[in-house]
């Protein structure tokens, strides 16, 4: 039951919360031993803070939950490919695995530069269509 | 009196505070119209948080001071070349200028990837020796 799709669906639920709040819909959950220890969604508008990406706040929350600053033994589920800032934070945090959904060809770290830690496995594509559709809907509704 | 060296010296004072607290000594001040609106130093150890770099916290503080999330009209003085995470945050914040002291050939964004915003001017080298010496002293004392 607690498979990768379950956790990505939880990250997607976080993205939906962002959507409902008028934030760019990106969500994250961080998992340690099949337990969600942190979750978050983008809050840049509400907090008036460009650093308030879902990943940044979730990394901080997970470190608090663990009581240590490195996310060894953790897996990070993100609905969208992280930007350079968030990839940089993940680089320092060194989780075991990063699983992201949709690719971000404009602002993702693979386009803009940066990298995850060599110890971190990376996978992509899980629920990519749903996450990309949510983003597309969001920006379409904003343009109206 | 309030020239660039004045502001970099203030950033250096922040780095000294980090040094005294056993933190990697990096300091930042953010300046708007020759007034310091935010200052900070590295707090990753005390906060147990890999995202608690001087730049990240100063960007958040400056946005609070301004009441808007973009740092247009601001100049950011950093004692060390920012890492990919902090460069990514600066990319989103879009300050007018980033002035950093010492180069970071190991972990700086020019090595690890990432970029500042095309609207942001970048200068380097101001008080580079002092800032590099402080870092060298710190790591030397740690190895003992």
PDB file of N, CA and C in Angstrom, chain A residues 44-45 47-51 53 56 59-60 63-64 67-70 83-85 88-89 91-93 107 112-115, chain B residues 44-45 47-51 53 56 59-60 63-64 67-70 83-85 88-89 91-93 107 112-115:
ATOM      1  N   UNK A  44       5.459  30.908  -1.804  1.00  0.00           N
ATOM      2  CA  UNK A  44       6.184  32.142  -2.125  1.00  0.00           C
ATOM      3  C   UNK A  44       5.288  33.383  -2.070  1.00  0.00           C
ATOM      4  N   UNK A  45       4.017  33.241  -2.464  1.00  0.00           N
ATOM      5  CA  UNK A  45       3.127  34.411  -2.456  1.00  0.00           C
ATOM      6  C   UNK A  45       2.697  34.746  -1.033  1.00  0.00           C
ATOM      7  N   UNK A  47       4.033  33.987   1.827  1.00  0.00           N
ATOM      8  CA  UNK A  47       5.134  34.434   2.682  1.00  0.00           C
ATOM      9  C   UNK A  47       5.932  35.585   2.063  1.00  0.00           C
ATOM     10  N   UNK A  48       5.593  35.932   0.813  1.00  0.00           N
ATOM     11  CA  UNK A  48       6.326  37.016   0.146  1.00  0.00           C
ATOM     12  C   UNK A  48       7.826  36.729   0.155  1.00  0.00           C
ATOM     13  N   UNK A  49       8.183  35.525  -0.251  1.00  0.00           N
ATOM     14  CA  UNK A  49       9.564  35.074  -0.063  1.00  0.00           C
ATOM     15  C   UNK A  49       9.916  34.106  -1.194  1.00  0.00           C
ATOM     16  N   UNK A  50      10.839  34.516  -2.032  1.00  0.00           N
ATOM     17  CA  UNK A  50      11.211  33.662  -3.174  1.00  0.00           C
ATOM     18  C   UNK A  50      11.847  32.339  -2.743  1.00  0.00           C
ATOM     19  N   UNK A  51      12.318  32.275  -1.497  1.00  0.00           N
ATOM     20  CA  UNK A  51      12.952  31.027  -1.052  1.00  0.00           C
ATOM     21  C   UNK A  51      11.932  30.015  -0.513  1.00  0.00           C
ATOM     22  N   UNK A  53       9.993  27.786  -1.449  1.00  0.00           N
ATOM     23  CA  UNK A  53       9.590  26.662  -2.290  1.00  0.00           C
ATOM     24  C   UNK A  53       9.277  25.456  -1.411  1.00  0.00           C
ATOM     25  N   UNK A  56      12.325  23.550  -0.024  1.00  0.00           N
ATOM     26  CA  UNK A  56      13.127  24.218   1.005  1.00  0.00           C
ATOM     27  C   UNK A  56      12.496  24.025   2.377  1.00  0.00           C
ATOM     28  N   UNK A  59      12.599  20.341   3.535  1.00  0.00           N
ATOM     29  CA  UNK A  59      13.936  19.908   3.983  1.00  0.00           C
ATOM     30  C   UNK A  59      14.172  20.379   5.421  1.00  0.00           C
ATOM     31  N   UNK A  60      13.820  21.643   5.686  1.00  0.00           N
ATOM     32  CA  UNK A  60      13.963  22.174   7.047  1.00  0.00           C
ATOM     33  C   UNK A  60      13.101  21.392   8.030  1.00  0.00           C
ATOM     34  N   UNK A  63      14.520  17.871   8.658  1.00  0.00           N
ATOM     35  CA  UNK A  63      15.703  17.919   9.524  1.00  0.00           C
ATOM     36  C   UNK A  63      15.280  18.083  10.981  1.00  0.00           C
ATOM     37  N   UNK A  64      14.249  18.905  11.201  1.00  0.00           N
ATOM     38  CA  UNK A  64      13.720  19.049  12.559  1.00  0.00           C
ATOM     39  C   UNK A  64      13.159  17.730  13.071  1.00  0.00           C
ATOM     40  N   UNK A  67      16.080  15.436  13.739  1.00  0.00           N
ATOM     41  CA  UNK A  67      17.029  15.923  14.736  1.00  0.00           C
ATOM     42  C   UNK A  67      18.460  15.943  14.216  1.00  0.00           C
ATOM     43  N   UNK A  68      18.604  16.003  12.911  1.00  0.00           N
ATOM     44  CA  UNK A  68      19.931  16.084  12.296  1.00  0.00           C
ATOM     45  C   UNK A  68      19.764  16.737  10.958  1.00  0.00           C
ATOM     46  N   UNK A  69      20.847  17.388  10.476  1.00  0.00           N
ATOM     47  CA  UNK A  69      20.621  18.183   9.269  1.00  0.00           C
ATOM     48  C   UNK A  69      20.716  17.390   7.975  1.00  0.00           C
ATOM     49  N   UNK A  70      21.248  16.185   8.000  1.00  0.00           N
ATOM     50  CA  UNK A  70      21.343  15.387   6.778  1.00  0.00           C
ATOM     51  C   UNK A  70      20.165  14.424   6.663  1.00  0.00           C
ATOM     52  N   UNK A  83      14.157  23.334  -8.973  1.00  0.00           N
ATOM     53  CA  UNK A  83      14.950  24.410  -9.561  1.00  0.00           C
ATOM     54  C   UNK A  83      16.387  24.323  -9.020  1.00  0.00           C
ATOM     55  N   UNK A  84      17.259  25.186  -9.493  1.00  0.00           N
ATOM     56  CA  UNK A  84      18.663  25.164  -9.054  1.00  0.00           C
ATOM     57  C   UNK A  84      18.795  25.381  -7.547  1.00  0.00           C
ATOM     58  N   UNK A  85      18.001  26.295  -7.004  1.00  0.00           N
ATOM     59  CA  UNK A  85      18.056  26.554  -5.560  1.00  0.00           C
ATOM     60  C   UNK A  85      17.708  25.286  -4.783  1.00  0.00           C
ATOM     61  N   UNK A  88      20.189  22.569  -5.112  1.00  0.00           N
ATOM     62  CA  UNK A  88      21.334  22.886  -4.264  1.00  0.00           C
ATOM     63  C   UNK A  88      21.077  22.523  -2.809  1.00  0.00           C
ATOM     64  N   UNK A  89      19.872  22.790  -2.333  1.00  0.00           N
ATOM     65  CA  UNK A  89      19.510  22.419  -0.958  1.00  0.00           C
ATOM     66  C   UNK A  89      19.513  20.902  -0.810  1.00  0.00           C
ATOM     67  N   UNK A  91      21.252  18.882  -2.598  1.00  0.00           N
ATOM     68  CA  UNK A  91      22.664  18.494  -2.644  1.00  0.00           C
ATOM     69  C   UNK A  91      23.243  18.474  -1.233  1.00  0.00           C
ATOM     70  N   UNK A  92      23.011  19.559  -0.479  1.00  0.00           N
ATOM     71  CA  UNK A  92      23.550  19.634   0.887  1.00  0.00           C
ATOM     72  C   UNK A  92      22.877  18.614   1.809  1.00  0.00           C
ATOM     73  N   UNK A  93      21.595  18.361   1.604  1.00  0.00           N
ATOM     74  CA  UNK A  93      20.849  17.481   2.527  1.00  0.00           C
ATOM     75  C   UNK A  93      21.138  15.996   2.304  1.00  0.00           C
ATOM     76  N   UNK A 107      12.767  25.985 -15.868  1.00  0.00           N
ATOM     77  CA  UNK A 107      13.441  26.372 -14.626  1.00  0.00           C
ATOM     78  C   UNK A 107      14.054  25.216 -13.840  1.00  0.00           C
ATOM     79  N   UNK A 112      18.910  24.853 -15.819  1.00  0.00           N
ATOM     80  CA  UNK A 112      19.522  26.063 -15.248  1.00  0.00           C
ATOM     81  C   UNK A 112      20.857  25.819 -14.562  1.00  0.00           C
ATOM     82  N   UNK A 113      21.175  24.561 -14.327  1.00  0.00           N
ATOM     83  CA  UNK A 113      22.451  24.262 -13.685  1.00  0.00           C
ATOM     84  C   UNK A 113      22.290  23.851 -12.242  1.00  0.00           C
ATOM     85  N   UNK A 114      23.268  23.127 -11.775  1.00  0.00           N
ATOM     86  CA  UNK A 114      23.225  22.586 -10.420  1.00  0.00           C
ATOM     87  C   UNK A 114      23.106  21.079 -10.472  1.00  0.00           C
ATOM     88  N   UNK A 115      23.225  20.455  -9.333  1.00  0.00           N
ATOM     89  CA  UNK A 115      23.167  18.999  -9.314  1.00  0.00           C
ATOM     90  C   UNK A 115      22.789  18.510  -7.935  1.00  0.00           C
TER      91      UNK A 115
ATOM     92  N   UNK B  44      24.026  26.971   9.933  1.00  0.00           N
ATOM     93  CA  UNK B  44      23.634  25.574   9.655  1.00  0.00           C
ATOM     94  C   UNK B  44      23.793  24.663  10.876  1.00  0.00           C
ATOM     95  N   UNK B  45      24.813  24.917  11.682  1.00  0.00           N
ATOM     96  CA  UNK B  45      25.022  24.062  12.859  1.00  0.00           C
ATOM     97  C   UNK B  45      23.998  24.365  13.945  1.00  0.00           C
ATOM     98  N   UNK B  47      21.105  25.824  13.799  1.00  0.00           N
ATOM     99  CA  UNK B  47      19.732  25.504  13.415  1.00  0.00           C
ATOM    100  C   UNK B  47      19.588  24.062  12.924  1.00  0.00           C
ATOM    101  N   UNK B  48      20.699  23.360  12.794  1.00  0.00           N
ATOM    102  CA  UNK B  48      20.635  21.982  12.308  1.00  0.00           C
ATOM    103  C   UNK B  48      19.907  21.927  10.972  1.00  0.00           C
ATOM    104  N   UNK B  49      20.307  22.770  10.062  1.00  0.00           N
ATOM    105  CA  UNK B  49      19.533  22.961   8.835  1.00  0.00           C
ATOM    106  C   UNK B  49      20.487  23.346   7.703  1.00  0.00           C
ATOM    107  N   UNK B  50      20.623  22.463   6.737  1.00  0.00           N
ATOM    108  CA  UNK B  50      21.546  22.741   5.627  1.00  0.00           C
ATOM    109  C   UNK B  50      21.143  23.961   4.802  1.00  0.00           C
ATOM    110  N   UNK B  51      19.882  24.382   4.914  1.00  0.00           N
ATOM    111  CA  UNK B  51      19.448  25.540   4.119  1.00  0.00           C
ATOM    112  C   UNK B  51      19.753  26.870   4.812  1.00  0.00           C
ATOM    113  N   UNK B  53      22.013  28.961   5.179  1.00  0.00           N
ATOM    114  CA  UNK B  53      23.162  29.747   4.732  1.00  0.00           C
ATOM    115  C   UNK B  53      22.853  31.237   4.926  1.00  0.00           C
ATOM    116  N   UNK B  56      20.526  32.810   2.311  1.00  0.00           N
ATOM    117  CA  UNK B  56      19.114  32.419   2.335  1.00  0.00           C
ATOM    118  C   UNK B  56      18.347  33.231   3.372  1.00  0.00           C
ATOM    119  N   UNK B  59      18.125  36.983   2.426  1.00  0.00           N
ATOM    120  CA  UNK B  59      17.146  37.246   1.357  1.00  0.00           C
ATOM    121  C   UNK B  59      15.740  37.302   1.951  1.00  0.00           C
ATOM    122  N   UNK B  60      15.431  36.340   2.814  1.00  0.00           N
ATOM    123  CA  UNK B  60      14.113  36.322   3.469  1.00  0.00           C
ATOM    124  C   UNK B  60      13.921  37.585   4.316  1.00  0.00           C
ATOM    125  N   UNK B  63      13.417  40.696   2.121  1.00  0.00           N
ATOM    126  CA  UNK B  63      12.073  40.719   1.536  1.00  0.00           C
ATOM    127  C   UNK B  63      11.057  41.197   2.568  1.00  0.00           C
ATOM    128  N   UNK B  64      11.231  40.745   3.814  1.00  0.00           N
ATOM    129  CA  UNK B  64      10.356  41.232   4.885  1.00  0.00           C
ATOM    130  C   UNK B  64      10.511  42.729   5.085  1.00  0.00           C
ATOM    131  N   UNK B  67       8.911  44.413   2.100  1.00  0.00           N
ATOM    132  CA  UNK B  67       7.489  44.152   1.932  1.00  0.00           C
ATOM    133  C   UNK B  67       7.165  43.638   0.541  1.00  0.00           C
ATOM    134  N   UNK B  68       8.156  43.079  -0.127  1.00  0.00           N
ATOM    135  CA  UNK B  68       7.940  42.500  -1.454  1.00  0.00           C
ATOM    136  C   UNK B  68       8.995  41.449  -1.657  1.00  0.00           C
ATOM    137  N   UNK B  69       8.711  40.465  -2.511  1.00  0.00           N
ATOM    138  CA  UNK B  69       9.653  39.347  -2.545  1.00  0.00           C
ATOM    139  C   UNK B  69      10.842  39.555  -3.474  1.00  0.00           C
ATOM    140  N   UNK B  70      10.786  40.524  -4.345  1.00  0.00           N
ATOM    141  CA  UNK B  70      11.923  40.779  -5.237  1.00  0.00           C
ATOM    142  C   UNK B  70      12.832  41.862  -4.669  1.00  0.00           C
ATOM    143  N   UNK B  83      26.999  29.324  -3.106  1.00  0.00           N
ATOM    144  CA  UNK B  83      26.833  27.950  -3.612  1.00  0.00           C
ATOM    145  C   UNK B  83      25.655  27.927  -4.596  1.00  0.00           C
ATOM    146  N   UNK B  84      25.410  26.789  -5.196  1.00  0.00           N
ATOM    147  CA  UNK B  84      24.313  26.677  -6.175  1.00  0.00           C
ATOM    148  C   UNK B  84      22.955  27.010  -5.559  1.00  0.00           C
ATOM    149  N   UNK B  85      22.738  26.557  -4.321  1.00  0.00           N
ATOM    150  CA  UNK B  85      21.458  26.844  -3.656  1.00  0.00           C
ATOM    151  C   UNK B  85      21.265  28.348  -3.514  1.00  0.00           C
ATOM    152  N   UNK B  88      20.819  30.143  -6.711  1.00  0.00           N
ATOM    153  CA  UNK B  88      19.447  29.917  -7.175  1.00  0.00           C
ATOM    154  C   UNK B  88      18.465  30.852  -6.477  1.00  0.00           C
ATOM    155  N   UNK B  89      18.642  31.034  -5.174  1.00  0.00           N
ATOM    156  CA  UNK B  89      17.774  31.956  -4.429  1.00  0.00           C
ATOM    157  C   UNK B  89      17.973  33.386  -4.928  1.00  0.00           C
ATOM    158  N   UNK B  91      18.967  34.180  -7.870  1.00  0.00           N
ATOM    159  CA  UNK B  91      18.352  34.216  -9.199  1.00  0.00           C
ATOM    160  C   UNK B  91      16.881  34.646  -9.085  1.00  0.00           C
ATOM    161  N   UNK B  92      16.157  33.987  -8.159  1.00  0.00           N
ATOM    162  CA  UNK B  92      14.732  34.303  -7.994  1.00  0.00           C
ATOM    163  C   UNK B  92      14.531  35.706  -7.437  1.00  0.00           C
ATOM    164  N   UNK B  93      15.437  36.144  -6.552  1.00  0.00           N
ATOM    165  CA  UNK B  93      15.256  37.438  -5.864  1.00  0.00           C
ATOM    166  C   UNK B  93      15.599  38.639  -6.753  1.00  0.00           C
ATOM    167  N   UNK B 107      32.847  24.670  -3.935  1.00  0.00           N
ATOM    168  CA  UNK B 107      31.388  24.636  -3.808  1.00  0.00           C
ATOM    169  C   UNK B 107      30.666  25.835  -4.401  1.00  0.00           C
ATOM    170  N   UNK B 112      29.821  24.410  -9.383  1.00  0.00           N
ATOM    171  CA  UNK B 112      28.777  23.382  -9.194  1.00  0.00           C
ATOM    172  C   UNK B 112      27.564  23.577 -10.091  1.00  0.00           C
ATOM    173  N   UNK B 113      27.473  24.732 -10.728  1.00  0.00           N
ATOM    174  CA  UNK B 113      26.338  24.974 -11.614  1.00  0.00           C
ATOM    175  C   UNK B 113      25.330  25.917 -11.017  1.00  0.00           C
ATOM    176  N   UNK B 114      24.568  26.520 -11.889  1.00  0.00           N
ATOM    177  CA  UNK B 114      23.596  27.519 -11.475  1.00  0.00           C
ATOM    178  C   UNK B 114      24.030  28.885 -11.955  1.00  0.00           C
ATOM    179  N   UNK B 115      23.154  29.860 -11.799  1.00  0.00           N
ATOM    180  CA  UNK B 115      23.474  31.190 -12.290  1.00  0.00           C
ATOM    181  C   UNK B 115      22.651  32.229 -11.565  1.00  0.00           C
TER     182      UNK B 115
END
